[in-house]
Structure formats: C-alpha cells, structure tokens
Amino acid sequence: DIQMTQSPSTLSASVGDRVTITCRASQSIRSWLAWYQQKPGKAPKLLIYKASSLESGVPSRFTGSGSGTEFTLTISSLQPDDFATYYCQQYNTYPPTFGQGTKVEIK
Amino acid sequence: EVLLVESGGGLVQPGGSLRLSCPASGFTFSSYWMSWVRQAPGKGLEWVGNIKQDGSETYYVDSVEGRFTISRDNAKNSLYLQMDSLRAEDTAVYYCARDGNQKYFDSWGQGTLVTVSS
C-alpha cells in the first residue's frame, strides 16, 4: 500500500496567517491526490482533488499544489472557520490511503 | 442536495455481525461508485471498500477482506455494509461516501458508530 505522511501533525496559527501543510507519498501518485477538512464530530469535507482542483463551493483561500510524491495545501489567510483537521488522500492505486492528519489549532 | 444517511451501528460482541445501511438521495445513485470509510475513535481515516455502479465489482482493504461485504440496491438507492466476524479493532465511525470521478470522495454521510466489545 502507498503510505501518506503529513507534516506537521499539529500546527498552531492565528487568524490571518498563511498556513501550509505538506503531504508526502511513499511512491509517485502523479496528481491523484485529494485534501479534506474535518471538524470534531463531523464528516470530512472535500476541499481539493487532482492535487490542485478546487471543489465547488470551497473558498479560494485554499490552494493545492504538487505532483509525484510531494504535495502541499495552503490556506492563504486563515479564518476562524478553518480551525480543523486536514487529511490528504491518494487515489492513484488501490487501496486509497489517507495521511494521518494535520490539526490546525488556534495559537 | 446530495444526502447520505447511515444507520445500523451499535454495540456488538467480538465475533458478531452487523449490517449498515446508507440510503442516498439528491443524485442519480446508480451512476456512481460508492465507498465505505471508517474512523476509529481519535484516529485517522481508513477506506474500507467500494462497489461499482452496477454492483459487479467490489474492492476491500486487506484488513476486512473475507469478513465484510459491500452491496447495493439501485432500485432503493441504498448502499449496504455487511460486517461479520467483528473484532475490537473494527470499532469506528463508519461513513458512506460517494466516489468522485476518480477514487476520491466528494460527498459523505454523517457516520454511524460501531462498537465491538464484550
């Protein structure tokens, strides 16, 4: 199985900060990567697919980039609603696998 | 609006069985692959398995292969997960999810908790 590793595991930031989360794959997944946001007690929400395509309805402050084995999710200006846990997921190869998550908390 | 509503979770003893259901609405159910994804308490997300639009193909993560069975009824717009020989490590919130154009998940249910304990 392809292993997905996110860094950092926890990130402390303030409203208005630029935030970057990194996701690394154990082998090339081309651009077959998605990002999700999950709040406590809620289902995950798709933010980005195919590494950089923004899901409909997702604010433009979220951007994804990368290909191959290294990817990033950037939030250009952190908003109060963005404090959550973020997961990357590869879908290049079965089984689809997720990173361990990055919790973005209030500084 | 896409709506997925899981049900059927609960407390079950190790070795027991449980069947989860996920009726869908707001989209053409028969046109989409569908998946189950689980999340153990305080842990990350794990894909469990999926099923093709017509039910002719299913895939599973190794840890549930041979114990779990995914099925669907397109006439009832419903997805199912039959879980047998349950283990403590199967304890999780189980989500049904719609597969996007590829194997990412663009819509999710609210989840149902399965607890395997004696």
CSV table of N, CA, C and O in Angstrom, one decimal, chain B residues 3 17 22 31 41 51-52 58-59 110:
chain,number,residue,atom,x,y,z
B,3,LEU,N,-27.6,13.7,-0.2
B,3,LEU,CA,-27.8,13.3,1.1
B,3,LEU,C,-27.5,11.8,1.3
B,3,LEU,O,-28.1,11.0,0.5
B,17,SER,N,-22.0,-10.0,14.2
B,17,SER,CA,-22.3,-9.4,12.9
B,17,SER,C,-23.1,-8.1,13.0
B,17,SER,O,-23.9,-8.0,14.0
B,22,CYS,N,-27.2,2.7,4.0
B,22,CYS,CA,-26.9,4.1,3.7
B,22,CYS,C,-27.9,4.4,2.5
B,22,CYS,O,-27.5,4.3,1.3
B,31,SER,N,-25.4,5.9,-10.9
B,31,SER,CA,-24.3,6.4,-11.8
B,31,SER,C,-23.0,6.5,-11.1
B,31,SER,O,-22.0,6.8,-11.7
B,41,PRO,N,-12.0,5.7,17.0
B,41,PRO,CA,-12.0,6.9,17.9
B,41,PRO,C,-10.7,7.6,18.1
B,41,PRO,O,-9.7,6.9,18.4
B,51,ILE,N,-17.8,-0.2,-4.3
B,51,ILE,CA,-18.6,-1.0,-5.1
B,51,ILE,C,-18.9,-0.2,-6.4
B,51,ILE,O,-19.2,1.0,-6.3
B,52,LYS,N,-18.9,-0.9,-7.5
B,52,LYS,CA,-19.1,-0.3,-8.8
B,52,LYS,C,-20.6,0.1,-9.0
B,52,LYS,O,-21.5,-0.4,-8.2
B,58,THR,N,-16.4,-5.2,-6.5
B,58,THR,CA,-16.2,-4.7,-5.2
B,58,THR,C,-14.7,-4.8,-4.9
B,58,THR,O,-14.0,-5.8,-5.3
B,59,TYR,N,-14.2,-3.9,-4.0
B,59,TYR,CA,-12.8,-4.0,-3.6
B,59,TYR,C,-12.8,-3.7,-2.1
B,59,TYR,O,-13.6,-2.9,-1.6
B,110,GLN,N,-23.2,11.3,7.6
B,110,GLN,CA,-22.8,11.8,8.9
B,110,GLN,C,-22.1,10.8,9.8
B,110,GLN,O,-21.5,11.1,10.8
